[in-house]
PDB file of C-alpha atoms in Angstrom:
ATOM      1  CA  MET M  24      89.030 116.502 112.536  1.00  0.00           C
ATOM      2  CA  ILE M  25      89.360 117.226 116.226  1.00  0.00           C
ATOM      3  CA  TYR M  26      87.526 120.307 117.283  1.00  0.00           C
ATOM      4  CA  PRO M  27      89.850 122.540 119.175  1.00  0.00           C
ATOM      5  CA  LEU M  28      89.266 124.775 122.082  1.00  0.00           C
ATOM      6  CA  VAL M  29      90.614 128.413 122.098  1.00  0.00           C
ATOM      7  CA  ASN M  30      94.258 128.884 122.748  1.00  0.00           C
ATOM      8  CA  LEU M  31      94.782 131.300 125.511  1.00  0.00           C
ATOM      9  CA  SER M  32      98.434 130.493 126.222  1.00  0.00           C
ATOM     10  CA  SER M  33      99.440 134.001 124.929  1.00  0.00           C
ATOM     11  CA  LEU M  34      96.750 135.918 126.726  1.00  0.00           C
ATOM     12  CA  ALA M  35      96.868 137.125 130.325  1.00  0.00           C
ATOM     13  CA  VAL M  36      93.403 136.020 131.231  1.00  0.00           C
ATOM     14  CA  ASP M  37      92.601 133.863 134.255  1.00  0.00           C
ATOM     15  CA  GLU M  38      89.601 132.021 132.609  1.00  0.00           C
ATOM     16  CA  SER M  39      90.039 128.551 131.065  1.00  0.00           C
ATOM     17  CA  PRO M  40      89.308 127.450 127.512  1.00  0.00           C
ATOM     18  CA  LEU M  41      86.212 125.657 128.693  1.00  0.00           C
ATOM     19  CA  PHE M  42      85.105 128.937 130.425  1.00  0.00           C
ATOM     20  CA  ILE M  43      85.537 130.718 127.148  1.00  0.00           C
ATOM     21  CA  GLU M  44      83.775 127.687 125.232  1.00  0.00           C
ATOM     22  CA  GLY M  45      80.722 128.058 127.422  1.00  0.00           C
ATOM     23  CA  MET M  46      80.657 131.842 126.723  1.00  0.00           C
ATOM     24  CA  VAL M  47      80.818 130.939 122.921  1.00  0.00           C
ATOM     25  CA  PHE M  48      78.037 128.533 123.261  1.00  0.00           C
ATOM     26  CA  ALA M  49      75.806 131.231 124.904  1.00  0.00           C
ATOM     27  CA  ALA M  50      76.710 133.700 121.995  1.00  0.00           C
ATOM     28  CA  ASN M  51      75.518 131.059 119.502  1.00  0.00           C
ATOM     29  CA  LEU M  52      72.131 130.801 121.355  1.00  0.00           C
ATOM     30  CA  THR M  53      71.512 134.474 120.470  1.00  0.00           C
ATOM     31  CA  ILE M  54      68.295 134.926 118.427  1.00  0.00           C
ATOM     32  CA  GLN M  55      69.013 138.591 117.563  1.00  0.00           C
ATOM     33  CA  PRO M  56      72.170 139.659 116.022  1.00  0.00           C
ATOM     34  CA  LEU M  57      74.865 140.233 118.648  1.00  0.00           C
ATOM     35  CA  ASP M  58      78.212 141.728 118.151  1.00  0.00           C
ATOM     36  CA  PRO M  59      81.006 139.934 120.180  1.00  0.00           C
ATOM     37  CA  ASN M  60      82.491 143.225 120.938  1.00  0.00           C
ATOM     38  CA  SER M  61      79.405 144.475 122.916  1.00  0.00           C
ATOM     39  CA  TRP M  62      80.024 141.961 125.598  1.00  0.00           C
ATOM     40  CA  LEU M  63      83.733 141.198 125.285  1.00  0.00           C
ATOM     41  CA  SER M  64      84.381 144.909 126.059  1.00  0.00           C
ATOM     42  CA  GLU M  65      82.401 144.795 129.271  1.00  0.00           C
ATOM     43  CA  LEU M  66      83.317 141.203 130.390  1.00  0.00           C
ATOM     44  CA  PHE M  67      87.196 141.473 129.409  1.00  0.00           C
ATOM     45  CA  PRO M  68      87.814 145.377 129.098  1.00  0.00           C
ATOM     46  CA  ASP M  69      91.542 144.964 129.365  1.00  0.00           C
ATOM     47  CA  HIS M  70      91.761 142.122 126.753  1.00  0.00           C
ATOM     48  CA  VAL M  71      89.007 142.897 124.310  1.00  0.00           C
ATOM     49  CA  HIS M  72      91.274 143.579 121.288  1.00  0.00           C
ATOM     50  CA  GLU M  73      93.360 140.227 121.917  1.00  0.00           C
ATOM     51  CA  LEU M  74      90.254 138.098 122.561  1.00  0.00           C
ATOM     52  CA  GLU M  75      87.817 139.592 119.840  1.00  0.00           C
ATOM     53  CA  PRO M  76      89.318 137.694 116.923  1.00  0.00           C
ATOM     54  CA  VAL M  77      89.970 134.575 118.901  1.00  0.00           C
ATOM     55  CA  VAL M  78      86.589 134.376 120.223  1.00  0.00           C
ATOM     56  CA  THR M  79      84.778 135.434 117.036  1.00  0.00           C
ATOM     57  CA  GLN M  80      86.584 132.543 115.207  1.00  0.00           C
ATOM     58  CA  GLN M  81      85.454 130.092 117.897  1.00  0.00           C
ATOM     59  CA  ILE M  82      81.783 131.208 117.604  1.00  0.00           C
ATOM     60  CA  HIS M  83      82.028 130.592 113.791  1.00  0.00           C
ATOM     61  CA  ALA M  84      83.810 127.161 114.362  1.00  0.00           C
ATOM     62  CA  GLN M  85      81.257 126.105 117.021  1.00  0.00           C
ATOM     63  CA  TYR M  86      78.370 127.199 115.176  1.00  0.00           C
ATOM     64  CA  GLN M  87      79.436 125.060 112.148  1.00  0.00           C
ATOM     65  CA  LYS M  88      79.653 121.904 114.321  1.00  0.00           C
ATOM     66  CA  LEU M  89      76.270 122.696 115.896  1.00  0.00           C
ATOM     67  CA  LYS M  90      74.705 123.247 112.483  1.00  0.00           C
ATOM     68  CA  ARG M  91      75.824 119.702 111.435  1.00  0.00           C
ATOM     69  CA  ASN M  92      75.060 118.009 114.655  1.00  0.00           C
ATOM     70  CA  GLU M  93      78.667 117.379 115.329  1.00  0.00           C
ATOM     71  CA  TYR M  94      79.223 119.296 118.466  1.00  0.00           C
ATOM     72  CA  ALA M  95      80.076 116.620 121.012  1.00  0.00           C
ATOM     73  CA  LEU M  96      80.331 118.622 124.371  1.00  0.00           C
ATOM     74  CA  LEU M  97      80.502 115.453 126.647  1.00  0.00           C
ATOM     75  CA  SER M  98      83.578 114.300 124.594  1.00  0.00           C
ATOM     76  CA  LEU M  99      85.086 117.735 124.754  1.00  0.00           C
ATOM     77  CA  LEU M 100      84.605 117.782 128.503  1.00  0.00           C
ATOM     78  CA  LYS M 101      86.123 114.321 128.998  1.00  0.00           C
ATOM     79  CA  THR M 102      89.125 115.438 126.908  1.00  0.00           C
ATOM     80  CA  HIS M 103      89.818 118.820 128.489  1.00  0.00           C
ATOM     81  CA  ALA M 104      89.081 118.283 132.275  1.00  0.00           C
ATOM     82  CA  PRO M 105      89.642 115.883 135.072  1.00  0.00           C
ATOM     83  CA  SER M 106      86.149 114.684 134.791  1.00  0.00           C
ATOM     84  CA  ARG M 107      82.965 115.458 132.803  1.00  0.00           C
ATOM     85  CA  GLU M 108      81.372 117.026 135.930  1.00  0.00           C
ATOM     86  CA  GLU M 109      84.418 119.461 136.534  1.00  0.00           C
ATOM     87  CA  GLY M 110      84.484 120.422 132.975  1.00  0.00           C
ATOM     88  CA  LEU M 111      80.944 121.018 132.844  1.00  0.00           C
ATOM     89  CA  ALA M 112      81.116 123.396 135.867  1.00  0.00           C
ATOM     90  CA  ASP M 113      83.825 125.464 134.012  1.00  0.00           C
ATOM     91  CA  PHE M 114      81.906 125.399 130.952  1.00  0.00           C
ATOM     92  CA  ALA M 115      78.562 126.389 132.813  1.00  0.00           C
ATOM     93  CA  GLU M 116      80.183 129.355 134.491  1.00  0.00           C
ATOM     94  CA  GLY M 117      81.236 130.852 131.212  1.00  0.00           C
ATOM     95  CA  PHE M 118      77.764 130.119 129.802  1.00  0.00           C
ATOM     96  CA  MET M 119      75.974 131.826 132.807  1.00  0.00           C
ATOM     97  CA  THR M 120      78.375 134.863 132.474  1.00  0.00           C
ATOM     98  CA  LEU M 121      77.027 135.806 129.113  1.00  0.00           C
ATOM     99  CA  TRP M 122      73.572 134.035 129.320  1.00  0.00           C
ATOM    100  CA  PRO M 123      71.575 137.060 131.023  1.00  0.00           C
ATOM    101  CA  ARG M 124      72.213 139.136 127.940  1.00  0.00           C
ATOM    102  CA  ILE M 125      70.881 136.324 125.596  1.00  0.00           C
ATOM    103  CA  GLU M 126      68.064 135.430 128.095  1.00  0.00           C
ATOM    104  CA  THR M 127      66.276 138.693 127.636  1.00  0.00           C
ATOM    105  CA  GLN M 128      66.013 137.896 123.698  1.00  0.00           C
ATOM    106  CA  TRP M 129      64.412 134.487 124.439  1.00  0.00           C
ATOM    107  CA  LEU M 130      61.998 136.133 126.913  1.00  0.00           C
ATOM    108  CA  SER M 131      60.749 138.616 124.380  1.00  0.00           C
ATOM    109  CA  THR M 132      60.379 136.286 121.447  1.00  0.00           C
ATOM    110  CA  PRO M 133      57.559 133.447 121.176  1.00  0.00           C
ATOM    111  CA  VAL M 134      59.351 130.134 121.388  1.00  0.00           C
ATOM    112  CA  SER M 135      57.549 126.743 121.093  1.00  0.00           C
ATOM    113  CA  ASP M 136      56.904 124.949 124.243  1.00  0.00           C
ATOM    114  CA  GLY M 137      59.176 122.130 123.312  1.00  0.00           C
ATOM    115  CA  SER M 138      62.080 124.417 122.859  1.00  0.00           C
ATOM    116  CA  TYR M 139      61.279 126.185 126.062  1.00  0.00           C
ATOM    117  CA  ARG M 140      61.250 123.075 128.090  1.00  0.00           C
ATOM    118  CA  MET M 141      64.564 121.825 126.433  1.00  0.00           C
ATOM    119  CA  LEU M 142      66.046 125.164 127.193  1.00  0.00           C
ATOM    120  CA  GLN M 143      64.962 124.877 130.856  1.00  0.00           C
ATOM    121  CA  ALA M 144      66.501 121.408 131.272  1.00  0.00           C
ATOM    122  CA  LEU M 145      69.832 122.741 129.748  1.00  0.00           C
ATOM    123  CA  LEU M 146      69.877 125.638 132.116  1.00  0.00           C
ATOM    124  CA  THR M 147      69.065 123.416 135.199  1.00  0.00           C
ATOM    125  CA  THR M 148      71.802 120.982 134.179  1.00  0.00           C
ATOM    126  CA  LEU M 149      74.222 123.838 133.917  1.00  0.00           C
ATOM    127  CA  MET M 150      73.158 125.153 137.389  1.00  0.00           C
ATOM    128  CA  LEU M 151      73.464 121.633 138.686  1.00  0.00           C
ATOM    129  CA  ALA M 152      77.075 121.371 137.536  1.00  0.00           C
ATOM    130  CA  ILE M 153      78.012 124.703 139.108  1.00  0.00           C
ATOM    131  CA  ASP M 154      76.418 123.997 142.485  1.00  0.00           C
ATOM    132  CA  GLU M 155      73.978 120.969 142.868  1.00  0.00           C
ATOM    133  CA  GLU M 156      73.244 121.550 146.519  1.00  0.00           C
ATOM    134  CA  GLN M 157      72.227 125.181 146.106  1.00  0.00           C
ATOM    135  CA  THR M 158      70.303 124.420 143.030  1.00  0.00           C
ATOM    136  CA  HIS M 159      68.377 121.754 144.928  1.00  0.00           C
ATOM    137  CA  LEU M 160      67.500 124.334 147.726  1.00  0.00           C
ATOM    138  CA  GLN M 161      66.332 127.026 145.101  1.00  0.00           C
ATOM    139  CA  MET M 162      64.023 124.260 143.527  1.00  0.00           C
ATOM    140  CA  GLN M 163      62.534 123.074 146.769  1.00  0.00           C
ATOM    141  CA  ALA M 164      61.943 126.772 147.758  1.00  0.00           C
ATOM    142  CA  ALA M 165      59.949 127.061 144.398  1.00  0.00           C
ATOM    143  CA  GLY M 166      57.873 124.021 145.198  1.00  0.00           C
ATOM    144  CA  TYR M 167      59.602 121.269 143.419  1.00  0.00           C
ATOM    145  CA  ASP M 168      59.460 117.826 145.041  1.00  0.00           C
ATOM    146  CA  ALA M 169      61.170 115.628 142.451  1.00  0.00           C
ATOM    147  CA  LEU M 170      64.866 117.014 142.143  1.00  0.00           C
ATOM    148  CA  PRO M 171      66.807 116.198 139.161  1.00  0.00           C
ATOM    149  CA  THR M 172      70.639 115.131 139.620  1.00  0.00           C
ATOM    150  CA  LEU M 173      73.608 116.043 137.650  1.00  0.00           C
ATOM    151  CA  ALA M 174      74.464 112.463 137.258  1.00  0.00           C
ATOM    152  CA  HIS M 175      71.126 111.802 135.515  1.00  0.00           C
ATOM    153  CA  MET M 176      71.098 115.043 133.477  1.00  0.00           C
ATOM    154  CA  ILE M 177      74.587 114.933 132.197  1.00  0.00           C
ATOM    155  CA  GLU M 178      73.839 112.041 130.018  1.00  0.00           C
ATOM    156  CA  GLN M 179      71.369 114.018 127.977  1.00  0.00           C
ATOM    157  CA  LEU M 180      73.690 117.023 127.630  1.00  0.00           C
ATOM    158  CA  ASP M 181      74.660 116.537 123.919  1.00  0.00           C
ATOM    159  CA  LEU M 182      70.974 116.145 123.008  1.00  0.00           C
ATOM    160  CA  MET M 183      69.879 119.297 124.979  1.00  0.00           C
ATOM    161  CA  VAL M 184      72.864 121.380 123.423  1.00  0.00           C
ATOM    162  CA  HIS M 185      71.799 120.268 119.935  1.00  0.00           C
ATOM    163  CA  GLU M 186      68.192 120.911 120.204  1.00  0.00           C
ATOM    164  CA  VAL M 187      68.431 124.300 122.053  1.00  0.00           C
ATOM    165  CA  ALA M 188      71.096 125.487 119.347  1.00  0.00           C
ATOM    166  CA  LEU M 189      68.734 124.322 116.548  1.00  0.00           C
ATOM    167  CA  ALA M 190      65.803 126.276 118.280  1.00  0.00           C
ATOM    168  CA  ALA M 191      67.904 129.489 118.508  1.00  0.00           C
ATOM    169  CA  ASP M 192      69.122 129.205 114.855  1.00  0.00           C
ATOM    170  CA  GLU M 193      65.561 128.895 113.618  1.00  0.00           C
ATOM    171  CA  GLN M 194      64.475 131.872 115.566  1.00  0.00           C
ATOM    172  CA  LEU M 195      67.220 134.077 114.167  1.00  0.00           C
ATOM    173  CA  VAL M 196      67.222 133.019 110.469  1.00  0.00           C
ATOM    174  CA  GLY M 197      63.645 131.868 110.351  1.00  0.00           C
ATOM    175  CA  ASP M 198      62.938 129.574 107.319  1.00  0.00           C
ATOM    176  CA  LYS M 199      66.398 130.041 106.026  1.00  0.00           C
ATOM    177  CA  SER M 200      67.672 127.957 109.021  1.00  0.00           C
ATOM    178  CA  GLN M 201      69.911 125.850 106.680  1.00  0.00           C
ATOM    179  CA  GLN M 202      71.906 128.932 105.779  1.00  0.00           C
ATOM    180  CA  VAL M 203      74.795 130.260 107.723  1.00  0.00           C
ATOM    181  CA  ASN M 204      73.555 132.731 110.279  1.00  0.00           C
ATOM    182  CA  PRO M 205      73.874 136.025 108.345  1.00  0.00           C
ATOM    183  CA  TYR M 206      75.488 138.000 111.217  1.00  0.00           C
ATOM    184  CA  LYS M 207      78.205 135.317 111.450  1.00  0.00           C
ATOM    185  CA  SER M 208      78.767 135.207 107.764  1.00  0.00           C
ATOM    186  CA  VAL M 209      82.130 134.505 106.350  1.00  0.00           C
ATOM    187  CA  GLY M 210      83.440 135.571 102.867  1.00  0.00           C
ATOM    188  CA  ARG M 211      83.202 132.579 100.360  1.00  0.00           C
ATOM    189  CA  ASN M 212      86.851 132.969  99.639  1.00  0.00           C
ATOM    190  CA  ASP M 213      88.062 133.543 103.319  1.00  0.00           C
ATOM    191  CA  PRO M 214      89.593 130.627 105.201  1.00  0.00           C
ATOM    192  CA  CYS M 215      87.003 128.404 106.748  1.00  0.00           C
ATOM    193  CA  PRO M 216      86.294 129.035 110.540  1.00  0.00           C
ATOM    194  CA  CYS M 217      86.470 125.265 111.282  1.00  0.00           C
ATOM    195  CA  ALA M 218      90.241 125.542 110.844  1.00  0.00           C
ATOM    196  CA  SER M 219      90.472 122.843 108.026  1.00  0.00           C
ATOM    197  CA  GLY M 220      92.853 125.242 105.995  1.00  0.00           C
ATOM    198  CA  LYS M 221      90.156 125.178 102.998  1.00  0.00           C
ATOM    199  CA  LYS M 222      88.378 128.153 101.691  1.00  0.00           C
ATOM    200  CA  PHE M 223      85.050 128.629 103.287  1.00  0.00           C
ATOM    201  CA  LYS M 224      83.179 127.779  99.842  1.00  0.00           C
ATOM    202  CA  GLN M 225      85.127 124.636  99.681  1.00  0.00           C
ATOM    203  CA  CYS M 226      84.257 123.565 103.222  1.00  0.00           C
ATOM    204  CA  CYS M 227      81.481 124.430 105.592  1.00  0.00           C
ATOM    205  CA  GLY M 228      80.115 126.948 103.008  1.00  0.00           C
ATOM    206  CA  GLN M 229      79.109 124.468 100.511  1.00  0.00           C
TER     207      GLN M 229
END
């Protein structure tokens, strides 16, 4: 089944579905419970009531894809944007809008070196997508000589997304990482968030 982006056609918001998708991905990297209303109310104060159910459902759906290693971001970008690079810039801007809230959680929690390096690679890729020239200037100022390019980094995007999401989930639910995130839980008789039309217990909740 095709994984859909959020439908914003009935909402008076300027952001694109890929921008929202980036925010949703940042929300799925939380390593502490985070109520979507806590950030939607600040980022979209005029539309929080309309966006909350839409965004919450997308968080669930994306989480299930990430959990099963079926989240193909590069394919999404190619489908929903003129180019992968343009699409990633939109996605990255949405991600970075929410990321500062999530980053404080990562900084206050012990994370393995491998997970941290993968996170840094992902963040660098997203920064390159937004403004490659400015990112290179910042890296040079910090003493980096070998500068990564978006053309090279983007090919590893799906791997980075999967590994960082897995690390976040393991931090959040500990040794119960194969269970659905308890905060993002759905009733077993509720419709499955993946939009299959089946009950959760008959679909992703098996």
